[in-house]
PDB file of C-alpha atoms and ligand atoms in Angstrom:
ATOM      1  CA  UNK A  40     -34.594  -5.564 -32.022  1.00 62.00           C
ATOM      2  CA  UNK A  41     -35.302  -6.141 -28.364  1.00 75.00           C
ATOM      3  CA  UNK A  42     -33.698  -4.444 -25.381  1.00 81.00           C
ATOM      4  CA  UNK A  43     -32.477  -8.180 -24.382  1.00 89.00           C
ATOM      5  CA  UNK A  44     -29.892  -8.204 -27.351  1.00 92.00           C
ATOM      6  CA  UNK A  45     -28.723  -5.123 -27.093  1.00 93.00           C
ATOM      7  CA  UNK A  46     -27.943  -6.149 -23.416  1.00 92.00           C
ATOM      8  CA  UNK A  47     -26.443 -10.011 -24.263  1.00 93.00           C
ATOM      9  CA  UNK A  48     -24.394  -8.001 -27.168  1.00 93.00           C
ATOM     10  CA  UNK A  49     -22.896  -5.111 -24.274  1.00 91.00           C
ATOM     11  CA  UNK A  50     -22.010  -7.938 -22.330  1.00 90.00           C
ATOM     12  CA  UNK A  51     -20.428 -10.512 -24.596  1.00 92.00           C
ATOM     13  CA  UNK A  52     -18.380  -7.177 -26.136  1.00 89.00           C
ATOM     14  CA  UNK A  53     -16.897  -7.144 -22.448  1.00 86.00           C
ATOM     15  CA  UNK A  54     -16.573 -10.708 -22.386  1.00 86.00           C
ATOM     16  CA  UNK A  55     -14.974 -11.131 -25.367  1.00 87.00           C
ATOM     17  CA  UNK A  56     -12.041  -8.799 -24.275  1.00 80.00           C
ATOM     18  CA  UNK A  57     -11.676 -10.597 -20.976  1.00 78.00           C
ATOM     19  CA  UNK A  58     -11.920 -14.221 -21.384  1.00 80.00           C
ATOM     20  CA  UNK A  59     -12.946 -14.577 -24.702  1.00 84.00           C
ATOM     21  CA  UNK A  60     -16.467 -16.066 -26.958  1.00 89.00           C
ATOM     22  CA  UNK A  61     -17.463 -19.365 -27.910  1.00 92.00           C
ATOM     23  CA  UNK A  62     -17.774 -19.161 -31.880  1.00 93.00           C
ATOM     24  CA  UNK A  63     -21.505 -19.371 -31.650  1.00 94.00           C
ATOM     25  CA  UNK A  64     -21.431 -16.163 -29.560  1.00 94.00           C
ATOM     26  CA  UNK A  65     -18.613 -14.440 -31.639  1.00 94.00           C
ATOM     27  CA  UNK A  66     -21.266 -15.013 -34.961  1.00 95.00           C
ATOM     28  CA  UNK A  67     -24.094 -13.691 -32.606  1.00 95.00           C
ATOM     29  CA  UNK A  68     -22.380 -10.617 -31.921  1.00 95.00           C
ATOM     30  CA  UNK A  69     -20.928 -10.167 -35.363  1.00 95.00           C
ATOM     31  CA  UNK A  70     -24.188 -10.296 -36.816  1.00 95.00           C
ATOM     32  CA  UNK A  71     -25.426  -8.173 -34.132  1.00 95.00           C
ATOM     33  CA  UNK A  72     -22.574  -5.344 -34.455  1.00 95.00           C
ATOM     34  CA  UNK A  73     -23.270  -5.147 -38.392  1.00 95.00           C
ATOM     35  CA  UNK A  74     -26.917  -4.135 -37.809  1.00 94.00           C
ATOM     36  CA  UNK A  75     -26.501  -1.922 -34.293  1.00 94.00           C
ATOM     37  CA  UNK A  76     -24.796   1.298 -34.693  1.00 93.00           C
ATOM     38  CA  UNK A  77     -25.516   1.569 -30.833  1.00 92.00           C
ATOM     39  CA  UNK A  78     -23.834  -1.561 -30.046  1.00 93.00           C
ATOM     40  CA  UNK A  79     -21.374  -1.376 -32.468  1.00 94.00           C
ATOM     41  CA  UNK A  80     -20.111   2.128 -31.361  1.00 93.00           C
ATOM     42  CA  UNK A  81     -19.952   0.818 -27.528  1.00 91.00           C
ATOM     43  CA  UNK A  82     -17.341  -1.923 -28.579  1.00 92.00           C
ATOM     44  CA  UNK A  83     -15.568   0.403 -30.733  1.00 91.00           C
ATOM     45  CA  UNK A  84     -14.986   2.597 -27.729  1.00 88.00           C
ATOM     46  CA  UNK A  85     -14.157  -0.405 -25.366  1.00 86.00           C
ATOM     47  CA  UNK A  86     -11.447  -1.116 -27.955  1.00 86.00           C
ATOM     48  CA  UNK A  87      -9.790   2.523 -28.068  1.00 84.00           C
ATOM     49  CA  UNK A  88     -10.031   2.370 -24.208  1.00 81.00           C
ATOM     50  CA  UNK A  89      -8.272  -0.582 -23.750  1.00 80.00           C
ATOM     51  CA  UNK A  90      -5.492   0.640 -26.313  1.00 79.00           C
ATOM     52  CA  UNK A  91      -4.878   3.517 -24.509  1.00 75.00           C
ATOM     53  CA  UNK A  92      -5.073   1.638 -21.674  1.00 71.00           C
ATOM     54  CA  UNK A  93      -2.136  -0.626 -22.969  1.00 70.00           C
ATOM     55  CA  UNK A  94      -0.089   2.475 -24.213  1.00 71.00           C
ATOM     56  CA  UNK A  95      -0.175   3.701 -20.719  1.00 66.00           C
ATOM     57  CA  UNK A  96       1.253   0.657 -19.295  1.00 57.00           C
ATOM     58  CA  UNK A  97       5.103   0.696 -18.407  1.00 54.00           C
ATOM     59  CA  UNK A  98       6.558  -1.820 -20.211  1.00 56.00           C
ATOM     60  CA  UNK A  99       8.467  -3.371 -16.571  1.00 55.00           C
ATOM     61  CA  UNK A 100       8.974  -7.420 -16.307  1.00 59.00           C
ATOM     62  CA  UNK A 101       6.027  -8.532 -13.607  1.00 60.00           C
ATOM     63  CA  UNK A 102       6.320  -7.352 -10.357  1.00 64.00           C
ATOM     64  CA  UNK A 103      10.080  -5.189 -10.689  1.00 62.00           C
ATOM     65  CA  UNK A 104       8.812  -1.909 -10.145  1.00 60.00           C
ATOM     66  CA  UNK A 105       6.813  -2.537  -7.075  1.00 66.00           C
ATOM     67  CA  UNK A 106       9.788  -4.853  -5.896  1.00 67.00           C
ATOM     68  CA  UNK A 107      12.452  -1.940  -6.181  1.00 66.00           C
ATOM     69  CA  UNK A 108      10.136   0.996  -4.952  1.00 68.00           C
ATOM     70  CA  UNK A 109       9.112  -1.733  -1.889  1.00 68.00           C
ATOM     71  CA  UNK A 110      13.422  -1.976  -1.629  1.00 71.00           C
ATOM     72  CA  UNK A 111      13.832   1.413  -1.759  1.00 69.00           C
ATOM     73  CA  UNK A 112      11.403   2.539   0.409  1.00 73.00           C
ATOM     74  CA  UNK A 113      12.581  -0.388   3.282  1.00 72.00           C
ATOM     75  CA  UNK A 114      16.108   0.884   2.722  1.00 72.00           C
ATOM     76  CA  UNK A 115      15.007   4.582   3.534  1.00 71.00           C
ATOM     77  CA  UNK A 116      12.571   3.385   6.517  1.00 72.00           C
ATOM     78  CA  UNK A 117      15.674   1.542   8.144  1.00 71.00           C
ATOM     79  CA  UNK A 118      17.705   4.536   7.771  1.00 70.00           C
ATOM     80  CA  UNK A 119      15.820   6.776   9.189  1.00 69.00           C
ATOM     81  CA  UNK A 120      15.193   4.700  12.080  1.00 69.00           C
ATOM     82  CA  UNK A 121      19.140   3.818  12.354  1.00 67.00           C
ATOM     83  CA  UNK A 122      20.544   7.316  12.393  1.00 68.00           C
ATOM     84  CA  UNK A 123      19.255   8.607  15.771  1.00 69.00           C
ATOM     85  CA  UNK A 124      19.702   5.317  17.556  1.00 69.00           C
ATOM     86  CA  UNK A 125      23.467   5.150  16.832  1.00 71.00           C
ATOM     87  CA  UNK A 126      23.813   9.097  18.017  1.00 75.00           C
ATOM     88  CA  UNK A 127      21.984   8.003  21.076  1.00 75.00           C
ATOM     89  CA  UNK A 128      24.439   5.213  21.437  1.00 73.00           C
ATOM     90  CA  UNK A 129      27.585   6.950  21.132  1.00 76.00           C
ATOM     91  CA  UNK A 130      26.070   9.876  23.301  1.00 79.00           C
ATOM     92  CA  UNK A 131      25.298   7.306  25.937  1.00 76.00           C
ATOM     93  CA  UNK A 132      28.835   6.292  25.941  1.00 73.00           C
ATOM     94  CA  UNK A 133      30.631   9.357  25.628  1.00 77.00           C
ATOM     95  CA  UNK A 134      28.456  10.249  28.982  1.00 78.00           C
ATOM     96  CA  UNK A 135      29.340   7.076  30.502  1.00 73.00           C
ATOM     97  CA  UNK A 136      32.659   7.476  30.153  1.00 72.00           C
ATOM     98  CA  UNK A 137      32.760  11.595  30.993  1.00 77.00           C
ATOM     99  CA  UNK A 138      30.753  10.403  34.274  1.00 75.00           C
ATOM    100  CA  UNK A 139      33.550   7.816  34.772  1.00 73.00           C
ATOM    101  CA  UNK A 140      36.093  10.025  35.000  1.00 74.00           C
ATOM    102  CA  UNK A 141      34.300  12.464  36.950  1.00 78.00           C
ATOM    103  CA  UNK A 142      33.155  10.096  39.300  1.00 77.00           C
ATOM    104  CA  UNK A 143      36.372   8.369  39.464  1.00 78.00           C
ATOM    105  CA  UNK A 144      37.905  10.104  42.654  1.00 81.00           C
ATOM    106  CA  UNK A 145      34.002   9.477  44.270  1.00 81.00           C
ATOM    107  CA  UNK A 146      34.392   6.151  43.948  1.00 80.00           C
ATOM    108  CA  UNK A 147      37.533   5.389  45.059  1.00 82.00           C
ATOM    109  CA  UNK A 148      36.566   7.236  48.593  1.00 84.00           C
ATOM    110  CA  UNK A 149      33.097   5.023  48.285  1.00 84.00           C
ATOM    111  CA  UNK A 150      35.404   1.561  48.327  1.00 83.00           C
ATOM    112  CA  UNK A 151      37.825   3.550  50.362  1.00 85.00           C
ATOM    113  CA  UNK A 152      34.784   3.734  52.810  1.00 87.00           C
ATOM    114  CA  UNK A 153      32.946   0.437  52.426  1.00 83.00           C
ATOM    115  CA  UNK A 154      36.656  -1.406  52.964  1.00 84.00           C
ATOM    116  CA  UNK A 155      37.269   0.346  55.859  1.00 85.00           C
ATOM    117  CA  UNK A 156      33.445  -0.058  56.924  1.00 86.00           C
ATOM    118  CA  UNK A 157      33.273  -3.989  55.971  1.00 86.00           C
ATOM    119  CA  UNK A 158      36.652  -5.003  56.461  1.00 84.00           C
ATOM    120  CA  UNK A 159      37.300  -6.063  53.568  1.00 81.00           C
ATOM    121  CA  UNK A 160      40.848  -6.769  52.416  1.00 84.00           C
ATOM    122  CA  UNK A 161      42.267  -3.385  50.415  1.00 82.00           C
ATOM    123  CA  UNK A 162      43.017  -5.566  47.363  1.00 83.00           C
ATOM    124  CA  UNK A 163      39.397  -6.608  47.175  1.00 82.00           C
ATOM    125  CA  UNK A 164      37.803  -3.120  47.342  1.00 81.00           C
ATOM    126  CA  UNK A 165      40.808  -2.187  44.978  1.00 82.00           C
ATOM    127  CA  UNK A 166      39.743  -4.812  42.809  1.00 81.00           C
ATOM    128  CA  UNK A 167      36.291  -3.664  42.676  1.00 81.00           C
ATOM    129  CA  UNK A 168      37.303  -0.068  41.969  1.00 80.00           C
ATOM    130  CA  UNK A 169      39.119  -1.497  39.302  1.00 79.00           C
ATOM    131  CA  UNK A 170      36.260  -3.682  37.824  1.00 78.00           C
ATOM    132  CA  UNK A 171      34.233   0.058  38.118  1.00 74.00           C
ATOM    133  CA  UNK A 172      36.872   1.878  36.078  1.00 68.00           C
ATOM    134  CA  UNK A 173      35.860  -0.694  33.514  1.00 73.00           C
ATOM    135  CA  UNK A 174      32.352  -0.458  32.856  1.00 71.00           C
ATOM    136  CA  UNK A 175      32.492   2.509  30.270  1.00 67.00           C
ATOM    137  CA  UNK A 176      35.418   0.619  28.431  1.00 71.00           C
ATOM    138  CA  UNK A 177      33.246  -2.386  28.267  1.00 76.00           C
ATOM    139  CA  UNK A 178      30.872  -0.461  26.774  1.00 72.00           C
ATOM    140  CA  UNK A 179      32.435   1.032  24.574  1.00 72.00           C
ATOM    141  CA  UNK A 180      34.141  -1.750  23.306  1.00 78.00           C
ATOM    142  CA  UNK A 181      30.648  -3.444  22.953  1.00 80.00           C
ATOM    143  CA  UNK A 182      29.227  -0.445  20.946  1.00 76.00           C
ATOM    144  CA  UNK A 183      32.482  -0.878  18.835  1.00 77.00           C
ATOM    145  CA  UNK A 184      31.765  -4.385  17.995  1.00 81.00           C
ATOM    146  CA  UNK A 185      28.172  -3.690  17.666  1.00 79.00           C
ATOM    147  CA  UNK A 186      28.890  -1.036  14.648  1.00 76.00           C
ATOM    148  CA  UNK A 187      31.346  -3.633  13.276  1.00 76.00           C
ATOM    149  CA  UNK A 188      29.133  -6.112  12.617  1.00 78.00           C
ATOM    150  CA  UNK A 189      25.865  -4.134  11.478  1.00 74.00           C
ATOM    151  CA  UNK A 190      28.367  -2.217   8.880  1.00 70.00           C
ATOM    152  CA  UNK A 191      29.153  -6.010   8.031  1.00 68.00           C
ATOM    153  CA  UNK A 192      25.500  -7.254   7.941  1.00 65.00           C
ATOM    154  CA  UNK A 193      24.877  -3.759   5.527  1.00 60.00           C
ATOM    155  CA  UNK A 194      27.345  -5.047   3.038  1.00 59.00           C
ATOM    156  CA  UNK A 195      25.724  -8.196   2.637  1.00 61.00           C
ATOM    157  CA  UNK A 196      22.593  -6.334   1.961  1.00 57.00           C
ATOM    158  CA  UNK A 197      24.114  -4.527  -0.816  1.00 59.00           C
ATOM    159  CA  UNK A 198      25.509  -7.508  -2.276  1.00 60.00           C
ATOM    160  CA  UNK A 199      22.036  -9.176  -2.181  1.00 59.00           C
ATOM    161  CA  UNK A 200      20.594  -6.232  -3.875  1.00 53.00           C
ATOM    162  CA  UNK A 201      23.102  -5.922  -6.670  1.00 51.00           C
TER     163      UNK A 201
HETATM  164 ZN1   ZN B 464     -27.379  -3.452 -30.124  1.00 77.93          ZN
END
């Protein structure tokens, strides 16, 4: 027997296990196996390696396990990232209002000043001392809504997910 069969019956064992034989091919290599031991022994150990191969396999519908650990792993990604963003946000407005009220007395004497300075009408610069006083409570009525609705958006992620 010539190198040349041994080589067409190597390949068509792989062949057969992937796509299949046409029957002339599957009688080729049939009469082929019976009288190599070499060749026969290769597809023997093709077989056992693709059994074990199946064994191995978890037996998971298509695609579900990398589609959870992808889930998962987002989920985990966008919490870390979350968590020191919304410290930074409260800290930002517990310092904005802290400087507020600090600053509050400062300010007044700054209108106080540019009134007197500009001659602008008291209730104006009052007004504006006013609209001042306000910028931490807008802001923290902002963050306030902004946690609202994120906690919102989370629950509709964990109702798509269920
Ligand atoms: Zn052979």
């Amino acid at each position: 027997m010539n190198t040349n069969a041994h080589d067409r019956a190597l390949q068509l064992i792989a062949q057969a296990r992937v796509e299949g034989l046409p029957e002339s091919d599957v009688n080729w290599l049939r009469t082929h196996l019976e009288d190599c031991e070499f060749c026969a022994g290769h597809a023997r150990q093709t077989d056992r390696a693709l059994g074990l191969l199946r064994t191995a396999a978890i037996p998971l519908p298509d695609g579900l396990a990398s589609r959870t650990q992808f889930r998962v792993r987002l989920r985990a990604q966008e919490l870390r990232e979350r968590e020191p963003k919304r410290r930074a946000l409260w800290l930002a407005c517990a310092v904005s209002w802290a400087f507020g009220i600090v600053s509050a007395p400062y300010i007044w004497h700054l209108f106080q000043w540019f009134g007197e300075r500009t001659g602008v009408p008291k209730l104006v610069w009052e007004l504006g001392f006013g609209l001042w006083w306000t910028i931490p409570a807008v802001f923290f009525v902002v963050v306030v809504l902004m946690e609202k609705m994120r906690q919102g958006s989370e629950s509709d992620w964990m109702r798509q997910s269920r």
